[in-house]
Amino acid sequence: MTGRGTLRFGVSLEPDASTPLLDIARNADRFGLDFLGVRDQPYRRGTADAVTVLAAALTATSRIRVLPAVACLPLRPPAVLAKAIATMDRLSGGRVELGLGAGLSLEGVEAYGGTRPGDGTAALSALAEAVQIIRMHWSDQNGLRFQGEHHRFTALQAGPAPAHPIGIWLGVTGPRGLALAGRVADGWIAPSSLVPPNRLADGQRRLDAAAAEAGRDPGEIRRVYVCEGTIDGRETRGFLHGPPRQWVYELAELAIGHRVDTFLFGGAPEQLPEFALEIVPAVREHITRERTPAQGDMSPQGTVSTQ
């Protein structure tokens, strides 16, 4: 896992099979972005398989880290997913993380042959079991056995182990999901369309409280925000819909005021160069300026690492 608290930027890609997915991945790598996320909604017509896209992207790039953002658990058995993610991590020298979710469209999951886990409580219970199984699979233990309400797993030996300690970041939004993330996850992925700024503060508090209650350091949980907006050079049309200077201000405010440490651009791929080459450097500069004490001001202030 990358160091938490370090400011990171990336892209969350819709795996539209008609778009040049690998060209976008190469550009994101060339632009110096940190993460390439691929959304996993296999039941949607015209989408490429997210895990296959990630594997191909690793071979087409040299430094960027990849993750499903987020993997659709009801259509990805956790032990099989754990093996695929660990294999990609080993082959890439440790460039894979895991975003995991309970499934955005349970109707779509069912139509595609998956099993509907039930109500929201059952879906989160299945997600919690999956995290346990995945971590067991990545361990060095032998004689593994898990008998849960939703998942079962037996293996004489674990593995293969990933090349580095892979972070499991949960894509959840409700109070119970945030409580689960606070207890067991290495990160929280929040889409701007479902968690606008007026909900983000409450989500952060719930995440922190659950982590503290579980005896964990809340500061060890990465905060990932998927920016589902448009870069429009003409006028402001609402949160994350406006010119680059608006994006710079809003992302800096999210980082400073809401402790977001990772931003994934979820807008149109053709706007990625403007995000990566204009907005990202300006956000880093803005945050550095805000966090650096003015000359003559000796009062202690926090800093945000941008390396």
Coordinates of N, CA and C in Angstrom, one line a residue, residues 172-184 188 195 198-214 216 218 221 223 259:
V172 N -18.3 2.1 -0.3 CA -19.5 2.0 0.5 C -20.0 3.5 0.8
T173 N -21.3 3.7 1.1 CA -21.8 5.0 1.3 C -22.6 5.2 2.5
G174 N -23.4 4.2 2.9 CA -24.3 4.3 4.0 C -23.6 4.1 5.4
P175 N -24.3 4.4 6.5 CA -23.7 4.3 7.8 C -23.2 2.9 8.1
R176 N -23.9 1.9 7.8 CA -23.4 0.5 8.1 C -22.2 0.2 7.3
G177 N -22.2 0.6 6.0 CA -21.0 0.4 5.1 C -19.8 1.1 5.7
L178 N -20.0 2.4 6.1 CA -18.9 3.1 6.6 C -18.3 2.5 7.9
A179 N -19.3 2.0 8.8 CA -18.8 1.3 10.0 C -18.0 0.1 9.6
L180 N -18.4 -0.7 8.6 CA -17.6 -1.8 8.2 C -16.2 -1.4 7.7
A181 N -16.2 -0.3 6.8 CA -14.9 0.2 6.3 C -14.0 0.6 7.5
G182 N -14.6 1.3 8.4 CA -13.7 1.7 9.6 C -13.2 0.6 10.4
R183 N -13.9 -0.6 10.4 CA -13.4 -1.7 11.2 C -12.4 -2.5 10.4
V184 N -12.5 -2.7 9.1 CA -11.7 -3.7 8.4 C -10.9 -3.2 7.2
W188 N -11.4 4.0 1.9 CA -12.8 4.2 1.6 C -12.8 4.9 0.3
V195 N -21.7 10.9 -2.6 CA -21.2 11.6 -1.4 C -20.7 13.0 -1.7
N198 N -21.4 17.9 1.4 CA -22.2 18.1 2.6 C -22.5 16.7 3.3
R199 N -22.2 15.6 2.6 CA -22.3 14.3 3.2 C -20.9 13.7 3.5
L200 N -19.9 14.3 3.0 CA -18.5 13.8 3.1 C -18.1 13.9 4.6
A201 N -18.4 15.1 5.2 CA -17.9 15.3 6.6 C -18.5 14.2 7.5
D202 N -19.8 14.0 7.3 CA -20.5 13.0 8.2 C -19.9 11.6 7.9
G203 N -19.6 11.3 6.7 CA -19.0 10.0 6.4 C -17.6 9.8 7.0
Q204 N -16.9 10.9 7.0 CA -15.5 10.9 7.6 C -15.7 10.6 9.1
R205 N -16.6 11.3 9.8 CA -16.8 11.1 11.2 C -17.2 9.7 11.5
R206 N -18.1 9.1 10.7 CA -18.5 7.7 11.0 C -17.4 6.7 10.7
L207 N -16.6 7.0 9.7 CA -15.4 6.1 9.4 C -14.4 6.2 10.6
D208 N -14.1 7.4 11.1 CA -13.2 7.6 12.2 C -13.7 6.9 13.4
A209 N -15.0 7.1 13.7 CA -15.5 6.5 15.0 C -15.5 5.0 15.0
A210 N -15.8 4.4 13.8 CA -15.8 2.9 13.7 C -14.3 2.4 13.8
A211 N -13.4 3.1 13.2 CA -12.0 2.7 13.3 C -11.5 2.8 14.8
A212 N -11.8 3.9 15.4 CA -11.4 4.1 16.8 C -12.0 3.0 17.7
E213 N -13.3 2.7 17.5 CA -13.9 1.7 18.3 C -13.3 0.3 18.1
A214 N -12.8 0.1 16.9 CA -12.1 -1.2 16.6 C -10.7 -1.2 17.0
R216 N -8.3 0.9 15.9 CA -7.5 1.2 14.8 C -7.2 2.7 14.8
P218 N -7.5 5.9 12.8 CA -8.3 6.4 11.6 C -7.4 7.0 10.6
I221 N -6.4 5.0 7.3 CA -7.4 4.6 6.3 C -7.3 5.7 5.2
R223 N -8.5 7.9 2.1 CA -9.7 8.5 1.7 C -9.7 8.8 0.2
R259 N -10.0 16.1 4.4 CA -9.0 15.1 4.6 C -9.0 14.0 3.4

